Coordinates of C-alpha atoms in Angstrom, one line a residue:
Chain B
M131 CA -141.0 22.2 -53.5
A132 CA -142.8 20.0 -50.9
D133 CA -140.5 17.3 -51.6
H134 CA -137.4 19.4 -51.4
R135 CA -138.5 20.6 -48.1
D136 CA -139.1 17.1 -47.0
A137 CA -135.6 16.0 -48.0
D138 CA -134.2 19.0 -46.0
A139 CA -136.1 17.9 -43.0
V140 CA -134.4 14.6 -42.9
K141 CA -131.4 14.5 -40.5
D142 CA -128.0 13.1 -41.9
W143 CA -128.2 10.2 -39.6
F144 CA -131.5 8.9 -40.8
E145 CA -132.0 7.1 -44.2
S146 CA -135.5 8.5 -44.8
L147 CA -138.1 10.8 -43.4
E148 CA -140.2 7.6 -42.5
K149 CA -137.4 6.2 -40.3
Q150 CA -136.8 9.7 -38.6
E151 CA -140.5 9.9 -37.8
H152 CA -140.4 6.2 -36.4
A153 CA -137.6 7.0 -34.3
A154 CA -139.4 10.2 -33.0
R155 CA -142.5 8.2 -32.2
V156 CA -140.6 5.5 -30.4
G157 CA -138.9 8.1 -28.3
M158 CA -142.0 9.9 -27.5
W159 CA -143.5 6.7 -26.2
V160 CA -140.5 5.9 -24.0
F161 CA -140.9 9.4 -22.5
L162 CA -144.7 8.9 -22.1
A163 CA -144.0 5.5 -20.4
S164 CA -141.7 7.4 -17.8
E165 CA -144.5 9.8 -17.2
T166 CA -147.0 7.1 -16.9
L167 CA -144.8 5.4 -14.3
L168 CA -144.7 8.5 -12.2
F169 CA -148.4 8.7 -12.1
A170 CA -148.6 5.1 -11.5
A171 CA -146.4 5.5 -8.3
L172 CA -148.9 8.0 -7.1
F173 CA -151.8 5.6 -7.8
G174 CA -150.0 2.9 -5.8
L175 CA -149.6 5.3 -3.0
Y176 CA -153.2 6.3 -3.1
F177 CA -154.2 2.6 -2.8
S178 CA -151.9 2.0 0.0
Y179 CA -153.4 4.8 2.0
R180 CA -157.0 4.0 1.0
V181 CA -156.5 0.5 2.5
M182 CA -155.2 2.0 5.7
Y183 CA -158.0 4.9 6.0
T184 CA -160.8 3.3 3.9
H185 CA -163.7 5.2 5.9
D186 CA -161.8 8.5 5.7
F187 CA -161.1 8.3 2.0
T188 CA -164.6 7.3 0.9
H189 CA -166.1 10.2 3.2
A190 CA -163.6 12.7 1.7
I191 CA -164.3 11.5 -1.8
G192 CA -168.1 12.2 -1.2
H193 CA -167.1 15.8 -0.3
N194 CA -165.5 16.4 -3.8
Y195 CA -167.5 18.2 -6.5
L196 CA -168.7 15.4 -8.6
A197 CA -170.4 17.6 -11.3
I198 CA -167.2 19.8 -11.8
G199 CA -165.2 16.6 -12.1
T200 CA -167.7 15.1 -14.5
I201 CA -167.9 18.1 -16.6
N202 CA -164.1 18.4 -16.7
T203 CA -163.9 14.7 -17.9
V204 CA -166.3 15.4 -20.7
I205 CA -164.4 18.6 -21.7
L206 CA -161.0 16.8 -21.8
L207 CA -162.0 13.9 -23.8
T208 CA -163.7 16.3 -26.4
A209 CA -160.4 18.4 -26.5
G210 CA -158.6 15.0 -27.0
F211 CA -160.9 14.3 -30.0
F212 CA -160.1 17.7 -31.5
V213 CA -156.4 17.1 -31.2
A214 CA -156.7 13.5 -32.9
W215 CA -158.8 15.2 -35.6
A216 CA -156.2 18.0 -36.0
V217 CA -153.6 15.3 -36.9
H218 CA -156.2 13.5 -39.2
A219 CA -156.8 16.8 -41.1
M220 CA -153.1 17.5 -41.3
R221 CA -152.5 14.1 -42.9
G222 CA -155.1 15.0 -45.6
G223 CA -153.2 18.4 -46.1
R224 CA -156.1 20.5 -44.5
R225 CA -154.0 23.0 -42.7
L226 CA -156.8 25.5 -41.8
T227 CA -159.0 22.6 -40.3
T228 CA -155.9 21.6 -38.4
A229 CA -155.6 25.1 -36.9
F230 CA -159.3 25.2 -36.0
M231 CA -159.3 22.0 -34.3
L232 CA -156.2 23.0 -32.5
A233 CA -157.9 26.3 -31.4
L234 CA -160.9 24.3 -30.0
A235 CA -158.8 22.0 -28.0
V236 CA -156.8 25.0 -26.6
G237 CA -160.1 26.7 -25.5
L238 CA -161.6 23.5 -24.0
G239 CA -158.2 23.0 -22.2
V240 CA -158.2 26.4 -20.9
L241 CA -162.0 26.0 -19.7
F242 CA -160.9 22.8 -17.8
I243 CA -158.1 24.7 -16.0
A244 CA -160.7 27.5 -15.2
L245 CA -163.1 24.9 -13.6
K246 CA -160.3 23.3 -11.7
V247 CA -159.0 26.6 -10.2
L248 CA -162.7 27.3 -9.2
E249 CA -162.9 24.0 -7.5
Y250 CA -159.6 24.6 -5.7
G251 CA -161.0 27.9 -4.5
L252 CA -164.2 26.3 -3.1
H253 CA -161.9 23.8 -1.3
V254 CA -159.8 26.4 0.1
R255 CA -162.8 28.3 1.4
E256 CA -163.7 25.5 3.4
G257 CA -160.2 25.0 4.9
I258 CA -159.2 22.0 2.7
M259 CA -155.7 22.7 1.9
P260 CA -152.8 20.2 1.5
G261 CA -150.6 18.9 4.2
S262 CA -150.4 20.7 7.5
Y263 CA -152.4 23.7 6.2
Y264 CA -155.4 21.4 6.3
S265 CA -158.2 22.8 8.7
F266 CA -161.5 21.3 7.4
E267 CA -163.5 21.0 10.7
K268 CA -166.3 18.7 9.3
M269 CA -163.5 16.1 8.5
P270 CA -160.8 16.2 11.1
G271 CA -159.3 12.6 10.5
H272 CA -155.7 12.1 9.5
G273 CA -157.1 10.0 6.5
A274 CA -159.1 12.9 5.0
Q275 CA -156.0 15.1 5.4
L276 CA -154.0 12.5 3.4
F277 CA -156.5 12.1 0.8
F278 CA -156.8 15.8 0.2
T279 CA -153.0 16.2 0.1
L280 CA -152.9 13.4 -2.5
Y281 CA -155.8 15.1 -4.3
Y282 CA -153.8 18.3 -4.6
F283 CA -150.7 16.6 -5.7
M284 CA -152.2 14.4 -8.4
T285 CA -154.6 16.9 -9.7
G286 CA -152.0 19.6 -9.5
L287 CA -149.3 17.4 -11.4
H288 CA -152.2 16.6 -14.0
L289 CA -152.9 20.4 -14.4
L290 CA -149.2 21.1 -14.9
H291 CA -149.0 18.6 -17.7
L292 CA -152.2 20.1 -19.3
A293 CA -150.6 23.5 -19.0
V294 CA -147.6 22.2 -21.0
A295 CA -150.0 20.5 -23.6
I296 CA -151.8 23.6 -24.1
L297 CA -148.7 25.6 -24.7
L298 CA -147.6 22.9 -27.2
M299 CA -150.9 23.1 -29.0
V300 CA -150.7 27.0 -29.3
W301 CA -147.2 26.5 -30.8
L302 CA -148.4 23.9 -33.1
L303 CA -151.4 26.1 -34.0
V304 CA -149.0 28.9 -35.0
R305 CA -146.9 26.6 -36.9
A306 CA -150.2 25.3 -38.9
L307 CA -151.1 28.9 -39.7
R308 CA -147.7 29.7 -40.9
G309 CA -147.7 26.7 -43.3
R310 CA -144.8 25.1 -41.4
M311 CA -146.3 21.7 -41.6
T312 CA -147.3 19.7 -44.6
A313 CA -149.3 16.5 -45.2
R314 CA -146.1 14.5 -45.3
R315 CA -144.2 16.5 -42.8
H316 CA -145.8 17.1 -39.3
T317 CA -143.9 15.1 -36.8
A318 CA -144.1 17.8 -34.1
L319 CA -148.0 17.8 -34.4
E320 CA -148.0 13.8 -34.1
M321 CA -145.8 14.1 -31.0
G322 CA -148.0 16.8 -29.6
A323 CA -151.1 14.9 -30.0
L324 CA -149.5 11.9 -28.2
Y325 CA -148.7 14.0 -25.3
W326 CA -152.2 15.4 -25.1
G327 CA -153.5 11.8 -25.3
M328 CA -151.3 10.9 -22.1
V329 CA -152.8 13.8 -20.3
D330 CA -156.2 12.4 -21.2
V331 CA -155.4 8.8 -20.2
M332 CA -154.0 10.3 -16.8
W333 CA -157.4 12.1 -16.1
V334 CA -159.6 9.1 -17.0
M335 CA -157.7 7.3 -14.3
L336 CA -157.9 10.1 -11.7
Y337 CA -161.6 10.7 -12.1
P338 CA -162.9 7.6 -10.6
L339 CA -160.4 7.6 -7.7
L340 CA -161.0 11.3 -6.7
Y341 CA -164.7 11.8 -7.5
L342 CA -166.7 8.5 -8.1
T343 CA -165.9 6.0 -5.3
G344 CA -167.1 7.9 -2.2
Chain S
M176 CA -159.2 3.8 -39.8
G177 CA -160.6 7.3 -41.0
G178 CA -162.4 10.0 -39.4
A179 CA -165.3 7.9 -38.3
A180 CA -163.3 5.9 -35.8
F181 CA -162.5 9.2 -34.0
I182 CA -166.2 10.1 -33.7
F183 CA -167.1 6.5 -32.6
G184 CA -164.2 6.7 -30.2
L185 CA -165.5 10.0 -28.9
I186 CA -169.0 8.8 -28.4
A187 CA -167.9 5.5 -26.7
L188 CA -165.7 7.7 -24.3
Q189 CA -168.5 10.1 -23.3
A190 CA -171.1 7.2 -23.0
L191 CA -168.6 5.5 -20.7
T192 CA -168.1 8.6 -18.6
L193 CA -171.9 8.9 -18.1
L194 CA -172.1 5.1 -17.2
S195 CA -169.3 5.8 -14.6
F196 CA -171.1 8.9 -13.3
G197 CA -174.4 6.6 -12.9
L198 CA -172.4 3.9 -11.1
S199 CA -171.1 6.4 -8.5
Y200 CA -174.7 6.3 -7.0
L201 CA -174.2 2.6 -6.4
D202 CA -174.3 1.5 -2.8
G203 CA -170.7 0.0 -1.8
P204 CA -167.7 2.0 -2.5
G205 CA -165.7 -1.2 -3.1
L206 CA -168.0 -2.3 -6.0
T207 CA -168.1 1.0 -7.3
L208 CA -164.2 1.4 -7.3
G209 CA -163.9 -1.9 -9.2
L210 CA -166.5 -1.2 -11.9
T211 CA -165.3 2.6 -12.5
L212 CA -161.7 1.7 -12.5
G213 CA -162.5 -1.0 -15.2
I214 CA -164.5 1.5 -17.3
A215 CA -161.4 4.0 -16.7
V216 CA -159.0 1.3 -18.1
I217 CA -161.4 0.7 -21.2
Q218 CA -161.3 4.6 -21.7
A219 CA -157.6 4.8 -21.5
L220 CA -157.3 2.0 -24.1
I221 CA -159.8 3.6 -26.5
I222 CA -157.6 6.9 -26.2
A223 CA -154.3 5.0 -26.8
I224 CA -155.5 2.7 -29.7
V225 CA -157.7 5.3 -31.4
F226 CA -156.8 8.9 -30.5
M227 CA -153.0 8.1 -30.0
H228 CA -153.0 6.1 -33.5
L229 CA -151.6 2.9 -31.7
Y230 CA -153.7 0.8 -34.0
E231 CA -151.6 1.9 -37.0
S232 CA -148.2 2.2 -35.4
R233 CA -145.5 -0.1 -36.1
F234 CA -144.5 -3.0 -33.7
G235 CA -141.6 -1.2 -32.0
V236 CA -144.2 1.5 -30.7
Q237 CA -146.9 -1.0 -29.8
F238 CA -144.2 -3.1 -27.9
M239 CA -143.3 0.1 -25.9
A240 CA -146.7 0.7 -25.1
L241 CA -147.2 -2.9 -23.9
L242 CA -143.9 -2.8 -21.9
T243 CA -145.5 0.3 -20.2
L244 CA -148.4 -1.8 -19.1
V245 CA -146.2 -4.5 -17.7
W246 CA -144.0 -2.3 -15.7
I247 CA -147.2 -0.6 -14.2
G248 CA -148.5 -4.1 -13.4
L249 CA -145.2 -4.9 -11.7
L250 CA -145.2 -1.6 -9.7
C251 CA -148.8 -2.1 -8.5
L252 CA -148.0 -5.8 -7.7
G253 CA -145.3 -4.7 -5.5
M254 CA -147.3 -2.2 -3.8
I255 CA -150.2 -4.5 -3.2
A256 CA -147.7 -7.2 -1.8
D257 CA -146.1 -4.6 0.4
V258 CA -149.4 -3.3 1.9
G259 CA -151.0 -6.7 1.9
L260 CA -148.1 -8.4 4.0
R261 CA -147.9 -5.8 6.8

């Protein structure tokens, strides 16, 4: 039955399921590469402005909430572990373990977003807003305004990617519970896990730039 | 590589996060930036190799990941040259 379903899953233009999965994996990595380059351009912009406004940037970083940033890093890395474990479990045919791991990852992802929103709220209360809405009196410099504009843009873009990753995991969780994945056929889960990995990589690069180097 | 690799990967990632956190209390933002960014690159590599299964991927996939690093390097080099030569 499983073999029959596997045969059905192979598109006409592929010789085998293995080749189809390899094509999906290469395609996903090409997509991840393009996403990574988008973030890399923002990192480049960050460094350019940091060279121009070194004092303002370090001062502004010192004002960020280091505890929240660190807790969020721990949360996201743990969620990444659960997603990787979900793939590992599905390869062994353990459907319920996969679903459980995905549920844990979704829960941690939501917690990350909640903490980030709390952090945004604390900033907004002080008048730290992006662009021309910036009105933080303790740090009136143009460099600080640029830093926080970049901060909102980079973390906002990351948050958007995380929200997409969470929705993907919920969809995969439902598929796992409904038995739509098998030990041999779970390409969607593998692709989703790659996407989550990229979201993790982006955050570990953002963490030192926005929280640690003040 | 089995499930143990994921557990070791997670422990390494969390330990490196704590190390970065500790380094943030060093004097000198330049030194901290260099060290913590170095740690972040190591963390990114652990995620890509272990959690994203790059270690067991075929050459075509690994080549794509390598190509991404080369493109990022070129992009950063161009930006550094632009800012440095102003």
